[in-house]
Backbone as ProteinMPNN parsed JSONL, in Angstrom:
{"seq_chain_A": "MQKSAQMPQVSATVWYGYEFGLQSFSFKRNDRIFVGLSAQVPVFTGGTIKARIVSAELQLQQARIQQEYLRKTLEGQVKNLYLRVKEMEQRIEVQQKAVEQAEKSLRLAFIEYQAGRRSNTDLLDIQKSLLNASLQLNQIVVDYNLSQAQLYYVLGIL", "coords_chain_A": {"N_chain_A": [[-79.403, 28.856, -44.822], [-78.152, 27.149, -43.057], [-79.731, 24.891, -43.321], [-79.268, 24.221, -46.011], [-76.596, 23.554, -45.85], [-76.698, 21.129, -44.662], [-77.775, 19.476, -46.57], [-77.382, 17.127, -49.32], [-75.038, 17.737, -52.002], [-74.463, 18.165, -55.496], [-72.247, 18.552, -58.204], [-71.269, 19.224, -61.574], [-68.647, 19.068, -64.004], [-67.461, 20.057, -67.151], [-65.017, 19.81, -69.636], [-63.371, 20.828, -72.5], [-60.819, 20.347, -74.808], [-57.515, 20.473, -76.289], [-54.948, 18.051, -76.39], [-51.642, 18.322, -75.907], [-48.61, 17.038, -76.877], [-45.338, 15.548, -77.217], [-45.215, 13.349, -78.807], [-46.7, 12.122, -81.686], [-48.445, 14.382, -82.586], [-51.473, 15.811, -83.554], [-54.096, 17.728, -85.009], [-56.539, 16.621, -85.488], [-56.866, 14.234, -84.094], [-56.285, 14.734, -81.446], [-58.107, 16.086, -79.828], [-59.857, 16.357, -76.842], [-62.375, 15.45, -74.496], [-63.258, 16.12, -71.3], [-64.992, 15.032, -68.501], [-66.306, 15.707, -65.378], [-67.606, 14.727, -62.268], [-68.831, 15.778, -59.263], [-69.645, 15.089, -55.975], [-71.109, 15.914, -52.911], [-71.752, 14.743, -49.804], [-73.125, 15.261, -46.741], [-71.633, 14.298, -43.667], [-73.054, 11.922, -41.558], [-74.379, 13.222, -38.702], [-75.813, 12.508, -36.583], [-77.85, 14.16, -35.926], [-76.924, 16.246, -34.37], [-76.316, 18.881, -35.076], [-78.823, 19.929, -35.747], [-80.064, 19.505, -33.31], [-78.582, 21.218, -31.673], [-79.303, 23.656, -32.761], [-82.057, 23.686, -32.2], [-81.891, 23.583, -29.421], [-80.626, 26.035, -28.875], [-82.607, 27.786, -29.801], [-84.649, 27.177, -27.985], [-83.442, 27.991, -25.586], [-83.258, 30.725, -26.076], [-85.959, 31.37, -26.233], [-86.711, 30.71, -23.63], [-85.226, 32.618, -22.205], [-86.483, 34.943, -23.079], [-89.06, 34.542, -22.041], [-88.488, 34.486, -19.311], [-87.512, 37.087, -19.004], [-89.845, 38.55, -19.548], [-91.422, 37.622, -17.441], [-89.987, 38.62, -15.212], [-90.217, 41.342, -15.733], [-93.006, 41.711, -15.526], [-93.353, 40.945, -12.854], [-91.831, 42.875, -11.495], [-93.217, 45.141, -12.301], [-95.68, 44.659, -11.056], [-94.867, 44.704, -8.345], [-94.031, 47.383, -8.081], [-96.427, 48.72, -8.594], [-98.064, 47.761, -6.485], [-96.612, 48.678, -4.235], [-96.71, 51.432, -4.672], [-99.484, 51.882, -4.445], [-99.776, 51.117, -1.776], [-98.29, 53.126, -0.486], [-99.858, 55.369, -1.122], [-102.201, 54.621, 0.222], [-101.269, 54.645, 2.866], [-100.762, 57.358, 3.171], [-103.382, 58.36, 3.194], [-104.338, 57.048, 5.468], [-102.749, 58.266, 7.386], [-103.724, 60.885, 7.342], [-106.359, 60.434, 8.282], [-105.808, 59.376, 10.818], [-104.491, 61.531, 11.999], [-106.604, 63.299, 12.253], [-108.074, 61.832, 14.09], [-106.384, 61.986, 16.307], [-106.463, 64.742, 16.772], [-109.162, 64.981, 17.474], [-109.147, 63.461, 19.817], [-107.502, 65.05, 21.391], [-109.108, 67.346, 21.64], [-111.248, 66.19, 23.006], [-109.938, 65.544, 25.386], [-109.3, 68.119, 26.346], [-111.886, 69.149, 26.795], [-112.789, 67.25, 28.631], [-111.032, 67.773, 30.73], [-111.794, 70.351, 31.442], [-114.412, 69.796, 32.278], [-113.749, 68.098, 34.363], [-112.5, 69.876, 36.112], [-114.698, 71.364, 36.692], [-116.081, 69.601, 38.156], [-117.717, 67.676, 37.078], [-116.73, 65.39, 35.936], [-114.928, 62.387, 36.625], [-111.65, 61.503, 37.919], [-110.834, 59.083, 36.824], [-112.238, 58.966, 34.428], [-110.97, 61.046, 33.091], [-108.378, 59.966, 32.951], [-108.882, 57.749, 31.285], [-109.549, 59.046, 28.906], [-107.148, 60.327, 28.406], [-105.624, 58.073, 27.984], [-106.792, 57.089, 25.611], [-106.059, 59.171, 23.89], [-103.296, 58.845, 23.939], [-103.104, 56.266, 22.793], [-104.122, 56.821, 20.219], [-102.142, 58.568, 19.319], [-99.942, 56.845, 19.345], [-100.765, 54.992, 17.391], [-100.794, 56.701, 15.171], [-98.057, 57.29, 15.015], [-97.088, 54.719, 14.398], [-98.271, 54.288, 11.899], [-97.0, 56.288, 10.443], [-94.38, 55.328, 10.529], [-94.734, 52.911, 9.098], [-95.484, 54.029, 6.668], [-93.115, 55.364, 5.922], [-91.412, 53.136, 5.656], [-92.677, 51.767, 3.556], [-92.397, 53.66, 1.543], [-89.62, 53.7, 1.327], [-89.165, 51.075, 0.442], [-90.433, 51.234, -2.042], [-88.805, 53.108, -3.34], [-86.477, 51.589, -3.355], [-87.144, 49.421, -5.025], [-87.592, 50.806, -7.37], [-85.067, 51.6, -7.899], [-83.977, 53.91, -7.009], [-83.119, 54.266, -4.432]], "CA_chain_A": [[-78.046, 28.45, -45.105], [-77.837, 25.98, -42.252], [-80.413, 23.739, -43.904], [-78.59, 23.828, -47.241], [-75.309, 22.947, -45.495], [-76.947, 19.743, -44.269], [-78.321, 18.744, -47.706], [-76.367, 16.661, -50.268], [-74.8, 18.639, -53.125], [-73.842, 17.535, -56.655], [-71.838, 19.516, -59.222], [-70.637, 18.568, -62.726], [-67.704, 19.912, -64.734], [-67.127, 19.562, -68.492], [-63.904, 20.578, -70.196], [-63.021, 20.383, -73.842], [-59.573, 20.968, -75.221], [-56.522, 19.676, -77.019], [-53.851, 17.516, -75.612], [-50.394, 18.534, -76.633], [-47.495, 16.219, -76.428], [-44.25, 15.449, -78.169], [-45.41, 12.225, -79.708], [-47.868, 12.05, -82.579], [-49.324, 15.533, -82.448], [-52.359, 16.027, -84.691], [-55.282, 18.467, -84.586], [-57.742, 15.826, -85.651], [-56.993, 13.145, -83.143], [-55.874, 15.107, -80.087], [-59.1, 16.797, -79.027], [-60.313, 15.528, -75.721], [-63.47, 15.957, -73.655], [-63.17, 15.613, -69.93], [-66.221, 15.24, -67.732], [-66.107, 15.403, -63.961], [-68.803, 14.778, -61.43], [-68.432, 15.94, -57.864], [-70.794, 14.964, -55.075], [-70.823, 16.131, -51.491], [-72.786, 14.231, -48.924], [-72.685, 15.57, -45.382], [-71.433, 13.15, -42.785], [-74.163, 11.76, -40.626], [-73.966, 13.773, -37.402], [-76.72, 12.051, -35.538], [-78.778, 15.246, -35.606], [-76.365, 17.15, -33.365], [-76.442, 20.274, -35.523], [-80.225, 20.302, -35.594], [-80.341, 19.539, -31.871], [-77.992, 22.447, -31.137], [-80.141, 24.772, -33.213], [-83.286, 23.623, -31.407], [-81.528, 23.941, -28.05], [-80.39, 27.487, -28.833], [-83.899, 28.451, -29.926], [-85.356, 26.996, -26.719], [-82.81, 28.862, -24.59], [-83.669, 32.087, -26.396], [-87.363, 31.49, -25.839], [-86.726, 30.699, -22.165], [-84.722, 33.922, -21.749], [-87.541, 35.931, -23.323], [-90.135, 34.301, -21.078], [-87.993, 34.915, -18.005], [-87.473, 38.55, -19.029], [-91.224, 39.022, -19.434], [-91.858, 37.318, -16.073], [-89.359, 39.579, -14.305], [-90.808, 42.653, -15.989], [-94.353, 41.715, -14.945], [-93.2, 40.9, -11.4], [-91.377, 44.194, -11.06], [-94.333, 46.062, -12.517], [-96.642, 44.4, -9.981], [-94.316, 45.201, -7.083], [-94.064, 48.851, -8.084], [-97.823, 49.142, -8.488], [-98.525, 47.477, -5.123], [-95.96, 49.582, -3.292], [-97.255, 52.774, -4.882], [-100.821, 51.911, -3.839], [-99.602, 51.066, -0.327], [-97.864, 54.459, -0.058], [-101.036, 56.237, -1.186], [-103.094, 54.218, 1.307], [-100.688, 55.122, 4.119], [-100.993, 58.804, 3.238], [-104.768, 58.554, 3.613], [-104.454, 56.61, 6.861], [-102.114, 59.295, 8.222], [-104.687, 61.99, 7.445], [-107.46, 60.014, 9.154], [-105.318, 59.223, 12.185], [-104.23, 62.873, 12.511], [-107.904, 63.822, 12.694], [-108.437, 61.121, 15.319], [-105.57, 62.557, 17.388], [-107.02, 66.068, 17.058], [-110.414, 64.764, 18.21], [-108.811, 63.005, 21.169], [-106.99, 66.227, 22.122], [-110.273, 68.164, 21.975], [-111.979, 65.472, 24.059], [-109.175, 65.674, 26.629], [-109.484, 69.484, 26.858], [-113.241, 69.253, 27.343], [-112.87, 66.427, 29.844], [-110.285, 68.454, 31.774], [-112.666, 71.457, 31.898], [-115.498, 69.179, 33.049], [-113.146, 67.586, 35.596], [-112.32, 71.022, 37.0], [-116.031, 71.801, 37.121], [-116.611, 68.571, 39.034], [-118.673, 66.821, 36.377], [-116.03, 64.171, 35.506], [-114.02, 61.822, 37.632], [-110.268, 61.405, 37.439], [-110.701, 57.882, 35.991], [-112.684, 59.351, 33.075], [-109.897, 61.85, 32.526], [-107.286, 59.043, 32.621], [-109.293, 56.953, 30.111], [-109.457, 59.903, 27.73], [-105.715, 60.482, 28.145], [-105.163, 56.806, 27.409], [-107.232, 57.018, 24.21], [-105.201, 60.101, 23.156], [-101.992, 58.189, 23.799], [-103.246, 55.184, 21.802], [-104.265, 57.436, 18.896], [-100.813, 59.075, 18.947], [-99.102, 55.678, 19.026], [-101.197, 54.481, 16.092], [-100.317, 57.649, 14.174], [-96.619, 57.065, 14.861], [-96.885, 53.438, 13.706], [-98.645, 54.484, 10.496], [-95.932, 57.079, 9.828], [-93.251, 54.407, 10.339], [-95.097, 52.031, 7.98], [-95.441, 54.865, 5.46], [-91.704, 55.568, 5.555], [-90.879, 51.851, 5.183], [-93.25, 51.504, 2.234], [-91.779, 54.58, 0.602], [-88.244, 53.233, 1.118], [-89.248, 49.884, -0.412], [-90.761, 51.695, -3.394], [-87.588, 53.694, -3.908], [-85.525, 50.502, -3.584], [-87.572, 48.669, -6.213], [-87.417, 51.676, -8.53], [-83.642, 51.787, -8.119], [-83.595, 55.255, -6.584], [-82.457, 54.168, -3.129]], "C_chain_A": [[-77.675, 27.204, -44.305], [-78.521, 24.74, -42.804], [-79.696, 23.286, -45.17], [-77.23, 23.199, -46.95], [-75.487, 21.482, -45.11], [-77.473, 18.882, -45.415], [-77.182, 18.253, -48.606], [-76.253, 17.63, -51.444], [-74.084, 17.873, -54.23], [-73.462, 18.649, -57.627], [-71.11, 18.757, -60.334], [-69.742, 19.58, -63.437], [-67.419, 19.254, -66.08], [-66.022, 20.46, -69.036], [-63.561, 19.983, -71.542], [-61.742, 21.094, -74.245], [-58.689, 20.015, -75.987], [-55.468, 19.203, -76.06], [-52.594, 17.649, -76.452], [-49.312, 17.654, -76.035], [-46.442, 16.131, -77.516], [-44.481, 14.334, -79.189], [-46.723, 12.347, -80.442], [-48.86, 13.173, -82.357], [-50.143, 15.693, -83.721], [-53.595, 16.741, -84.187], [-56.541, 17.616, -84.664], [-57.912, 14.812, -84.537], [-56.749, 13.558, -81.693], [-56.932, 15.894, -79.304], [-59.699, 15.837, -78.007], [-61.478, 16.229, -75.021], [-63.308, 15.293, -72.291], [-64.467, 15.978, -69.194], [-65.913, 14.838, -66.295], [-67.402, 15.571, -63.195], [-68.341, 14.822, -59.984], [-69.688, 15.874, -57.009], [-70.315, 15.174, -53.644], [-72.014, 15.632, -50.705], [-72.322, 14.529, -47.501], [-72.587, 14.302, -44.542], [-72.598, 13.106, -41.809], [-73.703, 12.188, -39.238], [-74.872, 13.324, -36.275], [-77.693, 13.14, -35.108], [-78.228, 16.245, -34.605], [-76.498, 18.606, -33.783], [-77.875, 20.757, -35.331], [-80.593, 20.399, -34.113], [-79.767, 20.794, -31.233], [-78.819, 23.66, -31.531], [-81.419, 24.826, -32.389], [-83.004, 24.041, -29.971], [-81.298, 25.442, -27.912], [-81.702, 28.258, -28.939], [-84.7, 28.34, -28.635], [-84.761, 27.874, -25.618], [-83.192, 30.319, -24.815], [-85.107, 32.335, -25.96], [-87.482, 31.53, -24.317], [-86.25, 32.042, -21.605], [-85.779, 35.002, -21.956], [-88.684, 35.775, -22.328], [-89.709, 34.772, -19.695], [-87.92, 36.441, -17.925], [-88.877, 39.123, -18.858], [-91.759, 38.784, -18.023], [-91.276, 38.325, -15.084], [-89.936, 40.975, -14.491], [-92.188, 42.76, -15.358], [-94.28, 41.716, -13.415], [-92.8, 42.263, -10.853], [-92.488, 45.225, -11.209], [-95.381, 45.896, -11.422], [-96.159, 44.911, -8.641], [-94.404, 46.716, -7.006], [-95.497, 49.344, -7.897], [-98.351, 48.933, -7.069], [-97.905, 48.43, -4.111], [-96.484, 51.009, -3.443], [-98.642, 52.902, -4.244], [-100.739, 51.874, -2.317], [-99.184, 52.43, 0.221], [-99.052, 55.417, -0.064], [-102.024, 55.908, -0.067], [-102.57, 54.727, 2.646], [-100.877, 56.633, 4.267], [-102.412, 59.099, 3.704], [-104.974, 58.146, 5.064], [-103.829, 57.626, 7.808], [-103.081, 60.466, 8.415], [-105.822, 61.645, 8.413], [-106.998, 59.941, 10.604], [-104.972, 60.584, 12.8], [-105.529, 63.523, 12.991], [-108.361, 63.142, 13.976], [-107.657, 61.67, 16.511], [-106.098, 63.943, 17.766], [-108.321, 65.948, 17.854], [-110.134, 64.326, 19.643], [-108.27, 64.158, 22.007], [-108.143, 67.142, 22.535], [-111.08, 67.518, 23.096], [-111.259, 65.601, 25.385], [-109.327, 67.081, 27.208], [-110.871, 69.661, 27.483], [-113.389, 68.456, 28.632], [-112.139, 67.097, 31.001], [-111.101, 69.623, 32.336], [-113.798, 70.907, 32.751], [-114.981, 68.62, 34.375], [-112.957, 68.726, 36.601], [-113.661, 71.541, 37.508], [-116.675, 70.773, 38.043], [-117.594, 67.642, 38.369], [-118.054, 65.517, 35.902], [-115.142, 63.696, 36.636], [-112.613, 61.743, 37.043], [-110.049, 60.143, 36.592], [-111.177, 58.154, 34.572], [-111.586, 60.134, 32.367], [-108.72, 60.956, 32.122], [-107.634, 58.176, 31.408], [-109.184, 57.772, 28.829], [-107.989, 60.153, 27.385], [-105.134, 59.214, 27.5], [-105.573, 56.686, 25.94], [-106.43, 57.991, 23.341], [-103.822, 59.486, 22.931], [-102.048, 57.069, 22.763], [-103.375, 55.74, 20.384], [-102.916, 57.969, 18.415], [-99.878, 57.936, 18.579], [-99.471, 55.081, 17.669], [-100.73, 55.394, 14.961], [-98.821, 57.452, 13.932], [-96.326, 55.774, 14.107], [-97.223, 53.56, 12.224], [-97.575, 55.285, 9.769], [-94.706, 56.205, 9.568], [-93.529, 53.474, 9.156], [-95.056, 52.783, 6.644], [-93.995, 55.048, 4.989], [-91.07, 54.275, 5.044], [-91.395, 51.524, 3.779], [-92.624, 52.402, 1.179], [-90.331, 54.166, 0.309], [-88.222, 51.987, 0.232], [-89.543, 50.275, -1.861], [-89.529, 52.291, -4.061], [-86.546, 52.619, -4.204], [-85.868, 49.743, -4.859], [-87.381, 49.505, -7.479], [-85.942, 51.933, -8.839], [-83.16, 53.171, -7.72], [-82.777, 55.202, -5.298], [-81.252, 53.269, -3.206]], "O_chain_A": [[-76.979, 26.318, -44.8], [-77.952, 23.649, -42.76], [-79.53, 22.085, -45.383], [-76.758, 22.382, -47.74], [-74.553, 20.688, -45.214], [-77.605, 17.669, -45.251], [-76.126, 18.884, -48.657], [-77.232, 18.263, -51.838], [-73.215, 17.043, -53.962], [-74.24, 19.576, -57.854], [-70.42, 17.771, -60.073], [-70.031, 20.776, -63.471], [-67.166, 18.052, -66.152], [-66.072, 21.684, -68.919], [-63.473, 18.764, -71.691], [-61.602, 22.301, -74.045], [-59.078, 18.888, -76.292], [-55.143, 19.855, -75.068], [-52.515, 17.142, -77.57], [-49.155, 17.567, -74.817], [-46.661, 16.605, -78.631], [-43.979, 14.399, -80.311], [-47.751, 12.653, -79.838], [-50.004, 12.924, -81.977], [-49.598, 15.71, -84.825], [-54.103, 16.441, -83.107], [-57.513, 17.887, -83.959], [-59.035, 14.572, -84.092], [-56.999, 12.759, -80.79], [-56.646, 16.329, -78.189], [-59.996, 14.678, -78.296], [-61.54, 17.457, -74.973], [-63.233, 14.07, -72.17], [-64.951, 17.107, -69.277], [-65.342, 13.78, -66.032], [-68.189, 16.476, -63.471], [-67.548, 13.987, -59.548], [-70.68, 16.541, -57.301], [-69.265, 14.679, -53.236], [-73.146, 16.061, -50.925], [-71.243, 14.097, -47.098], [-73.368, 13.364, -44.703], [-73.055, 14.134, -41.309], [-72.776, 11.612, -38.667], [-74.694, 13.736, -35.128], [-78.295, 13.047, -34.038], [-78.995, 17.024, -34.039], [-76.762, 19.472, -32.948], [-78.112, 21.851, -34.819], [-81.352, 21.283, -33.717], [-80.391, 21.377, -30.348], [-79.012, 24.579, -30.734], [-81.819, 25.896, -31.929], [-83.792, 24.772, -29.371], [-81.731, 26.049, -26.933], [-81.893, 29.262, -28.253], [-85.359, 29.297, -28.229], [-85.497, 28.437, -24.809], [-83.423, 31.061, -23.861], [-85.427, 33.378, -25.391], [-88.273, 32.304, -23.778], [-86.816, 32.543, -20.633], [-85.951, 35.876, -21.106], [-89.214, 36.767, -21.828], [-90.497, 35.394, -18.984], [-88.236, 37.021, -16.886], [-89.073, 40.075, -18.103], [-92.462, 39.63, -17.47], [-91.99, 38.827, -14.216], [-90.123, 41.707, -13.52], [-92.512, 43.768, -14.729], [-95.056, 42.41, -12.757], [-93.366, 42.741, -9.869], [-92.674, 46.078, -10.342], [-95.911, 46.885, -10.915], [-96.934, 45.486, -7.876], [-94.805, 47.269, -5.982], [-95.745, 50.275, -7.131], [-99.005, 49.814, -6.512], [-98.597, 48.934, -3.227], [-96.677, 51.71, -2.451], [-98.941, 53.899, -3.587], [-101.537, 52.519, -1.636], [-99.665, 52.848, 1.274], [-99.234, 56.189, 0.877], [-102.617, 56.81, 0.524], [-103.351, 55.193, 3.476], [-101.124, 57.124, 5.369], [-102.622, 59.994, 4.522], [-105.695, 58.813, 5.806], [-104.327, 57.825, 8.916], [-103.234, 60.974, 9.526], [-106.198, 62.458, 9.257], [-107.701, 60.387, 11.51], [-105.144, 60.771, 14.005], [-105.547, 64.212, 14.011], [-108.958, 63.776, 14.846], [-108.207, 61.805, 17.603], [-106.17, 64.278, 18.949], [-108.557, 66.713, 18.79], [-110.805, 64.77, 20.575], [-108.547, 64.237, 23.204], [-108.156, 67.656, 23.654], [-111.539, 68.195, 24.016], [-111.908, 65.754, 26.42], [-109.469, 67.236, 28.421], [-111.01, 70.246, 28.557], [-114.017, 68.903, 29.592], [-112.585, 66.999, 32.145], [-111.106, 69.863, 33.544], [-114.119, 71.458, 33.804], [-115.681, 68.659, 35.387], [-113.221, 68.562, 37.792], [-113.753, 72.088, 38.608], [-117.71, 71.05, 38.649], [-118.258, 66.871, 39.062], [-118.784, 64.611, 35.499], [-114.675, 64.469, 37.472], [-112.414, 61.894, 35.838], [-109.171, 60.132, 35.729], [-110.599, 57.64, 33.614], [-111.309, 59.908, 31.189], [-108.126, 61.164, 31.065], [-106.761, 57.897, 30.586], [-108.777, 57.255, 27.788], [-107.624, 60.189, 26.209], [-104.285, 59.274, 26.611], [-104.783, 56.229, 25.114], [-106.144, 57.685, 22.183], [-103.256, 59.603, 21.844], [-101.139, 56.937, 21.943], [-102.798, 55.186, 19.449], [-102.582, 57.839, 17.237], [-99.112, 58.037, 17.621], [-98.593, 54.709, 16.89], [-100.315, 54.912, 13.907], [-98.369, 57.446, 12.788], [-95.421, 55.732, 13.273], [-96.527, 52.989, 11.383], [-97.269, 55.003, 8.611], [-94.068, 56.318, 8.522], [-92.659, 53.271, 8.309], [-94.644, 52.233, 5.624], [-93.696, 54.904, 3.804], [-90.277, 54.308, 4.103], [-90.64, 51.063, 2.923], [-92.353, 51.966, 0.06], [-89.873, 54.27, -0.829], [-87.356, 51.858, -0.633], [-88.968, 49.711, -2.792], [-89.248, 52.002, -5.224], [-85.813, 52.719, -5.188], [-84.991, 49.455, -5.674], [-87.048, 48.969, -8.536], [-85.607, 52.426, -9.917], [-82.044, 53.561, -8.062], [-81.857, 55.997, -5.104], [-80.567, 53.066, -2.203]]}, "name": "protein", "num_of_chains": 1, "seq": "MQKSAQMPQVSATVWYGYEFGLQSFSFKRNDRIFVGLSAQVPVFTGGTIKARIVSAELQLQQARIQQEYLRKTLEGQVKNLYLRVKEMEQRIEVQQKAVEQAEKSLRLAFIEYQAGRRSNTDLLDIQKSLLNASLQLNQIVVDYNLSQAQLYYVLGIL"}
């Protein structure tokens, strides 16, 4: 429809009839044929209508591309955060086992210390390794909670 509105249009009208008047009325001489020709030529707009149509189509295409980009970006963020949360869960399990091992090592070292087979510096080093393992576990738990909060934020739950 927009293309046809910009094209030239021509229409013709034919009318046949009698002309009645007060002077010299006669059926033979008073028949008349009228012919009319009508032409419409759109005013030259400098292509503004076509340019507006093209501009609107480009804006629509840009909006669709931006929507797809945002969808892909959000999808990537959710996937990465979900994988990070799962990784943190595994790291927590591993670090909990490391803390348990350090606690067992400290108990054995304390027994050996009481038996006189270990020095107090060995016992302090083992306590230090238990403390470091506990600190690492706490840091992993904090990172896990932050990652989970970020995931909930991106999903719109938080």
